[in-house]
Amino acid sequence: MDDMDAFTGRLDPDMCVVTAAAAGERAGCLVGFASQCSLRPVRFVVWLSEVNHTFRVARSAQFLAVHLLAREQVGLAEIFGGRTGDDGVDKFRDVRWRQGHGGAVVLQDAEAWFVGRVVGHAGGGDHIGFVLAPVEWGAREGSGGPLLRLSDARGIEPGHPVD
């Protein structure tokens, strides 16, 4: 373990699924790098890997949807984290979804979600940050339990290599 792993190895962030739709194509991926980044106005940033199929769809999208999953929704996380759209897999075939604001893809079984208008991008090494201004949001009825965290998702074999 190098020095930085001593720090990053202790982190256990909430995981989320980010979905994008553009030019008749849908994509989504499991994301561990995401955070609110402004109070006034409210802004949120999600970081997508440049080698990920979702990144390629998202860079043409005007709106992205960000979904929080419950700890017990590992199966849903596996669909978006353990498969890649690069090989033509339709990740949305076996999940309930609807079209949200601006054509965004909203997963209906997520604990909570929001659709954000893409208002900027930030470079960050091998990931690009998509800065989002929330325009629509909601939560599943009866939601409020523990959220899926990195430690819950460690067993998911990534659908796409990091590089």
Short mmCIF file of C-alpha atoms in Angstrom, two decimals:
data_model
loop_
_atom_site.label_atom_id
_atom_site.label_comp_id
_atom_site.label_asym_id
_atom_site.label_seq_id
_atom_site.Cartn_x
_atom_site.Cartn_y
_atom_site.Cartn_z
CA MET A 1 0.00 0.00 0.00
CA ASP A 2 1.48 3.33 -0.99
CA ASP A 3 1.07 6.46 1.14
CA MET A 4 -2.07 7.72 -0.61
CA ASP A 5 -3.79 4.32 -0.26
CA ALA A 6 -3.50 4.80 3.50
CA PHE A 7 -5.94 7.69 3.05
CA THR A 8 -8.14 6.65 0.11
CA GLY A 9 -8.42 3.07 1.35
CA ARG A 10 -10.32 4.33 4.39
CA LEU A 11 -12.97 6.16 2.37
CA ASP A 12 -16.39 4.54 1.95
CA PRO A 13 -18.46 6.92 -0.21
CA ASP A 14 -22.07 6.48 -1.23
CA MET A 15 -22.35 4.93 -4.67
CA CYS A 16 -24.78 6.22 -7.26
CA VAL A 17 -25.93 5.32 -10.74
CA VAL A 18 -25.59 8.06 -13.35
CA THR A 19 -27.68 7.77 -16.51
CA ALA A 20 -27.44 9.72 -19.75
CA ALA A 21 -29.45 9.91 -22.96
CA ALA A 22 -28.40 11.62 -26.18
CA ALA A 23 -28.80 11.06 -29.92
CA GLY A 24 -31.20 8.14 -29.35
CA GLU A 25 -28.77 6.30 -27.09
CA ARG A 26 -29.09 5.50 -23.36
CA ALA A 27 -26.23 4.70 -21.01
CA GLY A 28 -25.62 4.37 -17.30
CA CYS A 29 -22.85 3.47 -14.89
CA LEU A 30 -22.12 2.98 -11.21
CA VAL A 31 -20.20 5.96 -9.83
CA GLY A 32 -18.22 6.37 -6.63
CA PHE A 33 -17.02 9.93 -7.26
CA ALA A 34 -19.89 12.38 -6.76
CA SER A 35 -20.69 15.24 -4.42
CA GLN A 36 -22.62 18.40 -3.88
CA CYS A 37 -20.21 21.17 -4.86
CA SER A 38 -22.17 24.39 -4.21
CA LEU A 39 -24.80 25.60 -1.73
CA ARG A 40 -26.07 28.70 -3.57
CA PRO A 41 -26.92 27.87 -6.20
CA VAL A 42 -27.16 24.15 -5.47
CA ARG A 43 -24.78 22.26 -7.73
CA PHE A 44 -23.67 18.65 -7.79
CA VAL A 45 -20.75 17.06 -9.63
CA VAL A 46 -20.44 13.50 -10.91
CA TRP A 47 -17.13 12.22 -12.20
CA LEU A 48 -17.21 9.86 -15.19
CA SER A 49 -14.27 7.87 -16.53
CA GLU A 50 -13.23 8.92 -20.00
CA VAL A 51 -12.97 5.25 -21.06
CA ASN A 52 -16.56 4.54 -20.02
CA HIS A 53 -19.39 4.23 -22.56
CA THR A 54 -21.59 6.41 -20.33
CA PHE A 55 -19.03 9.22 -20.58
CA ARG A 56 -19.29 9.20 -24.36
CA VAL A 57 -23.09 9.47 -24.24
CA ALA A 58 -23.03 12.00 -21.37
CA ARG A 59 -20.74 14.43 -23.17
CA SER A 60 -23.55 15.01 -25.71
CA ALA A 61 -26.37 15.07 -23.13
CA GLN A 62 -27.90 18.27 -21.78
CA PHE A 63 -29.27 16.48 -18.69
CA LEU A 64 -28.01 13.61 -16.52
CA ALA A 65 -29.87 11.69 -13.84
CA VAL A 66 -28.16 10.71 -10.58
CA HIS A 67 -29.64 7.89 -8.47
CA LEU A 68 -28.95 6.77 -4.91
CA LEU A 69 -29.47 3.07 -4.22
CA ALA A 70 -30.39 1.31 -1.01
CA ARG A 71 -27.81 -1.00 0.53
CA GLU A 72 -29.88 -4.05 -0.50
CA GLN A 73 -29.96 -2.96 -4.18
CA VAL A 74 -26.62 -4.54 -5.03
CA GLY A 75 -28.29 -6.37 -7.94
CA LEU A 76 -29.25 -3.05 -9.52
CA ALA A 77 -25.75 -1.74 -8.88
CA GLU A 78 -24.30 -4.83 -10.62
CA ILE A 79 -26.30 -4.07 -13.77
CA PHE A 80 -24.75 -0.62 -14.05
CA GLY A 81 -21.32 -1.41 -12.58
CA GLY A 82 -20.69 -4.93 -13.86
CA ARG A 83 -21.70 -4.51 -17.49
CA THR A 84 -20.52 -2.21 -20.25
CA GLY A 85 -22.50 -0.60 -23.02
CA ASP A 86 -19.43 -0.92 -25.24
CA ASP A 87 -20.49 -4.47 -26.13
CA GLY A 88 -24.09 -3.53 -26.93
CA VAL A 89 -25.61 -4.61 -23.59
CA ASP A 90 -28.93 -2.87 -22.90
CA LYS A 91 -28.65 -2.18 -19.16
CA PHE A 92 -32.19 -0.76 -19.14
CA ARG A 93 -33.89 -3.91 -20.45
CA ASP A 94 -34.39 -5.44 -17.00
CA VAL A 95 -34.98 -2.30 -14.91
CA ARG A 96 -37.96 -0.02 -14.46
CA TRP A 97 -37.27 3.44 -15.85
CA ARG A 98 -39.08 6.45 -17.20
CA GLN A 99 -38.20 9.52 -19.18
CA GLY A 100 -37.53 12.52 -16.97
CA HIS A 101 -36.91 16.21 -17.56
CA GLY A 102 -35.12 16.91 -20.84
CA GLY A 103 -35.25 13.23 -21.85
CA ALA A 104 -33.15 12.05 -18.89
CA VAL A 105 -33.46 8.38 -17.92
CA VAL A 106 -34.83 8.04 -14.36
CA LEU A 107 -34.60 4.66 -12.60
CA GLN A 108 -37.95 4.16 -10.88
CA ASP A 109 -36.66 1.87 -8.13
CA ALA A 110 -33.87 4.17 -6.91
CA GLU A 111 -34.04 5.32 -3.28
CA ALA A 112 -33.72 8.94 -4.37
CA TRP A 113 -32.78 10.67 -7.60
CA PHE A 114 -32.42 13.99 -9.34
CA VAL A 115 -32.09 15.19 -12.91
CA GLY A 116 -29.53 17.91 -13.45
CA ARG A 117 -28.82 20.21 -16.36
CA VAL A 118 -25.15 20.02 -17.32
CA VAL A 119 -23.76 23.50 -16.59
CA GLY A 120 -20.03 22.80 -16.77
CA HIS A 121 -17.20 20.29 -16.87
CA ALA A 122 -14.04 19.93 -14.83
CA GLY A 123 -10.91 17.97 -15.66
CA GLY A 124 -9.67 15.58 -13.02
CA GLY A 125 -7.13 13.09 -14.30
CA ASP A 126 -8.79 10.03 -15.83
CA HIS A 127 -12.31 11.29 -14.95
CA ILE A 128 -14.25 14.35 -16.11
CA GLY A 129 -16.59 16.11 -13.71
CA PHE A 130 -20.06 16.98 -14.96
CA VAL A 131 -21.39 19.91 -12.93
CA LEU A 132 -25.17 19.66 -12.64
CA ALA A 133 -27.91 22.14 -11.72
CA PRO A 134 -30.84 20.13 -10.31
CA VAL A 135 -34.14 20.64 -12.19
CA GLU A 136 -36.23 17.63 -11.06
CA TRP A 137 -35.96 15.22 -8.12
CA GLY A 138 -37.78 12.58 -6.13
CA ALA A 139 -37.57 9.65 -3.75
CA ARG A 140 -39.08 6.19 -3.58
CA GLU A 141 -42.04 5.88 -1.23
CA GLY A 142 -40.86 4.46 2.09
CA SER A 143 -37.21 5.22 1.32
CA GLY A 144 -34.82 6.37 3.99
CA GLY A 145 -32.76 3.32 4.89
CA PRO A 146 -28.99 2.90 4.58
CA LEU A 147 -27.53 3.73 1.18
CA LEU A 148 -25.26 1.57 -0.96
CA ARG A 149 -21.64 2.39 -0.19
CA LEU A 150 -18.35 1.44 -1.79
CA SER A 151 -17.84 -1.33 0.78
CA ASP A 152 -21.18 -2.87 -0.29
CA ALA A 153 -20.19 -2.79 -3.96
CA ARG A 154 -16.61 -4.11 -3.71
CA GLY A 155 -17.70 -7.54 -4.98
CA ILE A 156 -18.96 -6.13 -8.28
CA GLU A 157 -16.52 -7.01 -11.05
CA PRO A 158 -16.21 -3.83 -13.19
CA GLY A 159 -17.78 -4.15 -16.63
CA HIS A 160 -15.10 -1.90 -18.07
CA PRO A 161 -11.42 -1.74 -17.15
CA VAL A 162 -10.14 1.50 -15.64
CA ASP A 163 -7.79 2.04 -18.58
#
